[in-house]
Structure formats: structure tokens, C-alpha cells
PDB file of C-alpha atoms in Angstrom:
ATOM      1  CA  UNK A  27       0.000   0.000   0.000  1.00 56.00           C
ATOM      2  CA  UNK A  28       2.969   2.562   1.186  1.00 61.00           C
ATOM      3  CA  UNK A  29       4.539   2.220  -2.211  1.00 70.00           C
ATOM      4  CA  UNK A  30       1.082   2.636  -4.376  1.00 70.00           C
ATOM      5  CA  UNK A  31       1.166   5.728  -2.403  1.00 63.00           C
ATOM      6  CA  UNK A  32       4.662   6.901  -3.491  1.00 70.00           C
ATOM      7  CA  UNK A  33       3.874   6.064  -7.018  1.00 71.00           C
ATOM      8  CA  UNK A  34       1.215   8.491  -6.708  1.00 68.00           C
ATOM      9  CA  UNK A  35       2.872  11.035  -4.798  1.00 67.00           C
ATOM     10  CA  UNK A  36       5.987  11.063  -7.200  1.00 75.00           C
ATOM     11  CA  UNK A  37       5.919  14.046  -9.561  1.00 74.00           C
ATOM     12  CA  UNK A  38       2.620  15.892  -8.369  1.00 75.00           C
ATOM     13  CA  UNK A  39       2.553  19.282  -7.125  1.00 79.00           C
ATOM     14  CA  UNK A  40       0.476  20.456  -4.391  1.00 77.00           C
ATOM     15  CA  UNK A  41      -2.573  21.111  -5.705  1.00 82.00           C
ATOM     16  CA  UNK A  42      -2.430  17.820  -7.458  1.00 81.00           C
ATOM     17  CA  UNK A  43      -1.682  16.376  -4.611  1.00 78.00           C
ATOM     18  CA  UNK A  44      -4.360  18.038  -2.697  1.00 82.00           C
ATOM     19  CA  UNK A  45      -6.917  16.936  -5.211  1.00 85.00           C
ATOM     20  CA  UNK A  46      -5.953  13.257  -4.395  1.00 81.00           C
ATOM     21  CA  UNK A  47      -6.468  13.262  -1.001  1.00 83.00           C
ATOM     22  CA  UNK A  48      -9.877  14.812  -1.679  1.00 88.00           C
ATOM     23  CA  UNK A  49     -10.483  12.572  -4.412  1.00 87.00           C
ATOM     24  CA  UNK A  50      -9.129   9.474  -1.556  1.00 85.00           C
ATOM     25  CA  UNK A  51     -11.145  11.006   1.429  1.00 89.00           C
ATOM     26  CA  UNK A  52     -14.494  11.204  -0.800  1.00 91.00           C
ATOM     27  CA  UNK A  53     -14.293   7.637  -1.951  1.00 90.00           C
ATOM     28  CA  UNK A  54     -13.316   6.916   1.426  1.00 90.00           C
ATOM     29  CA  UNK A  55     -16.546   9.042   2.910  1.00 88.00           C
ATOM     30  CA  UNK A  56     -18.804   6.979   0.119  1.00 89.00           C
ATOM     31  CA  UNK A  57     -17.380   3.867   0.746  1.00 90.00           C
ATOM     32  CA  UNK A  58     -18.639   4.627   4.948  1.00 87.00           C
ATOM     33  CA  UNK A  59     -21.628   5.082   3.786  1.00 87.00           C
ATOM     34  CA  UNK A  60     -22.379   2.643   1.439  1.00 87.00           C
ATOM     35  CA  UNK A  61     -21.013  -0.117   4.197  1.00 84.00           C
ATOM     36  CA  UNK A  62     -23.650   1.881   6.779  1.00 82.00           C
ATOM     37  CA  UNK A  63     -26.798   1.381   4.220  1.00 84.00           C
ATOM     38  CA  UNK A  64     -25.746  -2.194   3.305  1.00 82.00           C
ATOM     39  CA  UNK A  65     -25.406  -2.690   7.528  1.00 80.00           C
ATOM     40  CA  UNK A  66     -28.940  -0.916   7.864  1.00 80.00           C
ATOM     41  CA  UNK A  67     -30.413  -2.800   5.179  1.00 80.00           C
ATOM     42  CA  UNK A  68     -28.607  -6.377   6.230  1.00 81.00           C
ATOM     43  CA  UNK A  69     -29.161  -5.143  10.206  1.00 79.00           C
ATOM     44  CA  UNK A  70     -32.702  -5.586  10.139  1.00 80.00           C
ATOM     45  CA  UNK A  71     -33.058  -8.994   7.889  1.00 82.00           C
ATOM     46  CA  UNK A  72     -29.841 -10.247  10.649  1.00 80.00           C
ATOM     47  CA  UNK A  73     -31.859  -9.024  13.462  1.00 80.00           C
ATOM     48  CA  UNK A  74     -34.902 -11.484  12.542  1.00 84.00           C
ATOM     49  CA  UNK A  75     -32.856 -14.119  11.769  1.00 85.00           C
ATOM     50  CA  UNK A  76     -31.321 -14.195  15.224  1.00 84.00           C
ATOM     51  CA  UNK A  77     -34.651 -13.514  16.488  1.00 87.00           C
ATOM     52  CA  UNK A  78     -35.552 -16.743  15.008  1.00 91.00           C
ATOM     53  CA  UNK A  79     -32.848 -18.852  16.272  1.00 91.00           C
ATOM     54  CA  UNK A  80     -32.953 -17.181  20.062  1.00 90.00           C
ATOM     55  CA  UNK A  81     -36.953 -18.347  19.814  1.00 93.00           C
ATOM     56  CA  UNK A  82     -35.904 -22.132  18.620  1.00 93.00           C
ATOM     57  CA  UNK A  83     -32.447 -22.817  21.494  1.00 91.00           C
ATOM     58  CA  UNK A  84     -34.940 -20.914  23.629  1.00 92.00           C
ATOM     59  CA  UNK A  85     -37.882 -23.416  22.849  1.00 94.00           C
ATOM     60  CA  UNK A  86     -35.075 -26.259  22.949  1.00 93.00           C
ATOM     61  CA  UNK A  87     -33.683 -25.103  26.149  1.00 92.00           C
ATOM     62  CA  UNK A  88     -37.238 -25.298  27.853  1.00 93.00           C
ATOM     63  CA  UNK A  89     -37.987 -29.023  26.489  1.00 94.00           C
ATOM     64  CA  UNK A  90     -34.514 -30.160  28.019  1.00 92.00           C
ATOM     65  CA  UNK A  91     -35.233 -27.639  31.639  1.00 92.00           C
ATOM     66  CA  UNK A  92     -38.811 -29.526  31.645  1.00 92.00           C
ATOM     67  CA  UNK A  93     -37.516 -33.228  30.849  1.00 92.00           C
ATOM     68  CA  UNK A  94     -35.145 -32.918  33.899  1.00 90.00           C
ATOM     69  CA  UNK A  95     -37.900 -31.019  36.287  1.00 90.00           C
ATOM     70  CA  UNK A  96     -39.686 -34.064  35.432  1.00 89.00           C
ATOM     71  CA  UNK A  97     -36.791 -36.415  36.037  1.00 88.00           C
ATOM     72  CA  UNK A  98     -36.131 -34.863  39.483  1.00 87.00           C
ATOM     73  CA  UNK A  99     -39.762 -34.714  40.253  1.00 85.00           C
ATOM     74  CA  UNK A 100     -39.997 -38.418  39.457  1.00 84.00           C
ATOM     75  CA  UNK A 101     -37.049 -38.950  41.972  1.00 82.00           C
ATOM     76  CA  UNK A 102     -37.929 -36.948  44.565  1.00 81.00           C
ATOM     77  CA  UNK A 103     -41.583 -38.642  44.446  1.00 79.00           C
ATOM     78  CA  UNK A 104     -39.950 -42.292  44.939  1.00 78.00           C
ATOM     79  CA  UNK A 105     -37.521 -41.110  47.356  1.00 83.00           C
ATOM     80  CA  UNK A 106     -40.679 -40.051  49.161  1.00 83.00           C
ATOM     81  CA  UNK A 107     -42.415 -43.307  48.745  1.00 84.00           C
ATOM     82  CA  UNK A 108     -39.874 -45.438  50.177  1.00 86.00           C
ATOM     83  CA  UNK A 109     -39.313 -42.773  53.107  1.00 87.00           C
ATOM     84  CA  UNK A 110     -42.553 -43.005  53.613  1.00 89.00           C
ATOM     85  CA  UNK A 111     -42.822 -47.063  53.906  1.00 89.00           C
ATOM     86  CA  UNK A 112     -39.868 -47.177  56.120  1.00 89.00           C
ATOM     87  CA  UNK A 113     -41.583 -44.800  58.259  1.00 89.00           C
ATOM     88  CA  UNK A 114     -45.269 -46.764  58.018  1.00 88.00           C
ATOM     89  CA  UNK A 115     -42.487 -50.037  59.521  1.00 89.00           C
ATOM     90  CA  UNK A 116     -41.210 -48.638  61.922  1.00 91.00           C
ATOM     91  CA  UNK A 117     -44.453 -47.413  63.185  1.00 89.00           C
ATOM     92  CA  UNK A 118     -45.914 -50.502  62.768  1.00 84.00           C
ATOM     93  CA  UNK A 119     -42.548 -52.256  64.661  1.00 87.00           C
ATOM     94  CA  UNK A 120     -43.477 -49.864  67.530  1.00 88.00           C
ATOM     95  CA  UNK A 121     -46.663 -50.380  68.072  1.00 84.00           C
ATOM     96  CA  UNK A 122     -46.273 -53.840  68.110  1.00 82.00           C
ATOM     97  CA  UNK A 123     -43.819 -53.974  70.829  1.00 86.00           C
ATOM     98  CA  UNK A 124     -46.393 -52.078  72.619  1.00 87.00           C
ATOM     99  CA  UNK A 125     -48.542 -55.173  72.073  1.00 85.00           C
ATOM    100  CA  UNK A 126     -50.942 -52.133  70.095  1.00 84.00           C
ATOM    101  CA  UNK A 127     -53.248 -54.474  67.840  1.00 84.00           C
ATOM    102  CA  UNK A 128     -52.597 -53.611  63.985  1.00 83.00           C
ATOM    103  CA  UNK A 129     -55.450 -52.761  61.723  1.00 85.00           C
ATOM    104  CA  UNK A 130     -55.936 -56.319  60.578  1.00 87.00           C
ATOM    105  CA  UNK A 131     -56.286 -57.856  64.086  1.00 87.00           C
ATOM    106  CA  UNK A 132     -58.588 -54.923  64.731  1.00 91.00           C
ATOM    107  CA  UNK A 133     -60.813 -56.438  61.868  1.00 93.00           C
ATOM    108  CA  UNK A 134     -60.103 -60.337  62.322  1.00 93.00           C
ATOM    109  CA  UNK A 135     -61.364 -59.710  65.982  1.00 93.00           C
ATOM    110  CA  UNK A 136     -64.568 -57.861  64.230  1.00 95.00           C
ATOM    111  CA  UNK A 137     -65.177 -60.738  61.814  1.00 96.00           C
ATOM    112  CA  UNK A 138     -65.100 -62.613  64.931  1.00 95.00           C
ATOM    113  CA  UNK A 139     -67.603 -60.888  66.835  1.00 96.00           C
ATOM    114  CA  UNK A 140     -70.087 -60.717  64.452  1.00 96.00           C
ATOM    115  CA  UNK A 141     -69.670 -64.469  63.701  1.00 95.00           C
ATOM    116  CA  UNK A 142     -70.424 -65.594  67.227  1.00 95.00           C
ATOM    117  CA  UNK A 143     -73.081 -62.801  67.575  1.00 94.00           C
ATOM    118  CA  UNK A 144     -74.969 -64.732  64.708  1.00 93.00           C
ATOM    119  CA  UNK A 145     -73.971 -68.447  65.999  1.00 92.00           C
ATOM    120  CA  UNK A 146     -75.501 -67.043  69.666  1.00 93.00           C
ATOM    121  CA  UNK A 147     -78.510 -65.362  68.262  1.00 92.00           C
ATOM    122  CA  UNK A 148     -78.597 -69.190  66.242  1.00 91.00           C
ATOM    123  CA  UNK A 149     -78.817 -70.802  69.831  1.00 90.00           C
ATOM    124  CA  UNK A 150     -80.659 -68.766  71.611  1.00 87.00           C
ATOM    125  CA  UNK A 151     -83.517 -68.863  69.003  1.00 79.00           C
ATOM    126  CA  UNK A 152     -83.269 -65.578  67.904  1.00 63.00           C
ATOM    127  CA  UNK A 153     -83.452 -63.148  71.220  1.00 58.00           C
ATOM    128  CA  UNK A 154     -80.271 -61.597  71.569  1.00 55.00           C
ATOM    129  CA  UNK A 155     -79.591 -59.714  74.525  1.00 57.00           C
ATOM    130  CA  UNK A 156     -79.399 -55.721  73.785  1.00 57.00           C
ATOM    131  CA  UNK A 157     -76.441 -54.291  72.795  1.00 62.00           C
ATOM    132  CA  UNK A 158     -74.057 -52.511  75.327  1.00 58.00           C
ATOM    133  CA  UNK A 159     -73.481 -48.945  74.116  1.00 57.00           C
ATOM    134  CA  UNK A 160     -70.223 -48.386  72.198  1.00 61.00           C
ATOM    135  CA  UNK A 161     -67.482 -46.277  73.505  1.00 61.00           C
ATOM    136  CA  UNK A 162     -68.791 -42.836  73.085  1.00 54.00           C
ATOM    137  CA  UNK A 163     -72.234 -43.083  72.872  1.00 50.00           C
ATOM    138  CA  UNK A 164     -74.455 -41.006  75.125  1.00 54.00           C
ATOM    139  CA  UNK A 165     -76.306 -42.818  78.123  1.00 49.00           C
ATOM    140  CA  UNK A 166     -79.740 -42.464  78.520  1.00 50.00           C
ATOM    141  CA  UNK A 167     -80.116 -40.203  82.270  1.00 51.00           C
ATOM    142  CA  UNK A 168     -80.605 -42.880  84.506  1.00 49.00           C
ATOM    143  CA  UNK A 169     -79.242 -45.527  83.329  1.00 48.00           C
ATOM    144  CA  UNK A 170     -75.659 -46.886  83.663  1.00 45.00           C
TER     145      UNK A 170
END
């Protein structure tokens, strides 16, 4: 570039020289703005484009932030399950010890009852003596 510039330089006078320059700085000026109205013009069909690529990693980056929200959420739910269960055992272990009858024996012993309530209403030809009030139930004044 430095010796294009000689080559031009050699032999001119001033005003010749001056006229260059101006000649150099006008292109120069034109060429600025040419390169700002291609930017302006290319700027705004760029801008959409990105636009349009932010909106798909965007969409992309939700679908993969949702799978694993769901994967954690799955985790977290089983990790409750089995904390749960352990707990329900070692309950149940407790209670046990304590000789505390379990649901089951609770409903065996119910079964029970009402199958020798029949088989004594059976052998007593149908009069059954009246019931004794449950736990809870009001009394009658009077009576007790």
C-alpha cells in the first residue's frame, strides 16, 4: 500500500496532490456510507434471523429444563415413597412392641364378633340380649 502511495505522490505538485487526497477522502466518505446502508439494510433482515434462532435454542432449552424437572420430580416422588414405607415399619414395629393391635387384628377380631353374635342369636332362638353402648355413645339419664 505505502509504495502505491509513493507512485502516486511522485511528480505531483500540491494542488495535485491536494486533489488526491480529496479525491481518496471522498471515496473513502462513500465507501462509509455505502457499508452503513448495506449494515442498515442487512441489520434488520440479521436481526430477525437471530430472532428466530434465540426463539428455537430458547424453545429447545425449555424441552430439556422440563424433561429434567420431570426427572427430578420423578425422583424426589420415589424417594418419598420409600421414606414413607420405612416410616409406616417402623411405626408398625413400635406399636407392636407395645402389644398395640394392627389394623388387621382390629378387623379379624370384628369378623369374629359378628360371627359368634350370629352363631348365639342361632342358639338362643333368635333373642339376643341388647347391645351394650359403644365407647362414646351417650347414656340415657338414669341408666348406667
Amino acid at each position: 500500500m505505502v509504495k502505491k502511495l509513493k507512485a502516486l505522490v511522485e511528480g505531483k505538485t500540491d494542488s495535485e496532490m491536494a486533489a488526491l487526497i480529496k479525491n481518496s477522502a471522498t471515496q473513502i466518505w462513500l465507501a462509509g456510507l455505502g457499508a452503513f446502508a448495506k449494515a442498515q439494510e442487512e441489520g434488520v433482515k440479521a436481526f430477525d434471523a437471530l430472532v428466530k434462532q434465540g426463539e428455537t435454542v430458547q424453545e429447545r432449552a425449555r424441552k430439556v429444563a422440563d424433561e429434567k424437572i420431570a426427572d427430578v420430580k420423578a425422583q424426589a416422588s420415589g424417594q418419598w415413597d420409600k421414606l414413607e414405607q420405612v416410616f409406616e415399619e417402623r411405626v408398625a414395629r413400635a406399636l407392636h412392641s407395645l402389644s398395640v393391635p394392627t389394623k388387621k387384628d382390629v378387623e379379624a377380631l370384628s369378623r369374629r364378633v359378628t360371627e359368634l353374635t350370629a352363631e348365639v342369636k342361632k342358639l338362643s332362638g333368635g333373642a339376643v340380649a341388647p347391645k351394650a353402648p359403644t365407647r362414646g355413645a351417650k347414656v340415657a339419664k338414669g341408666a348406667k
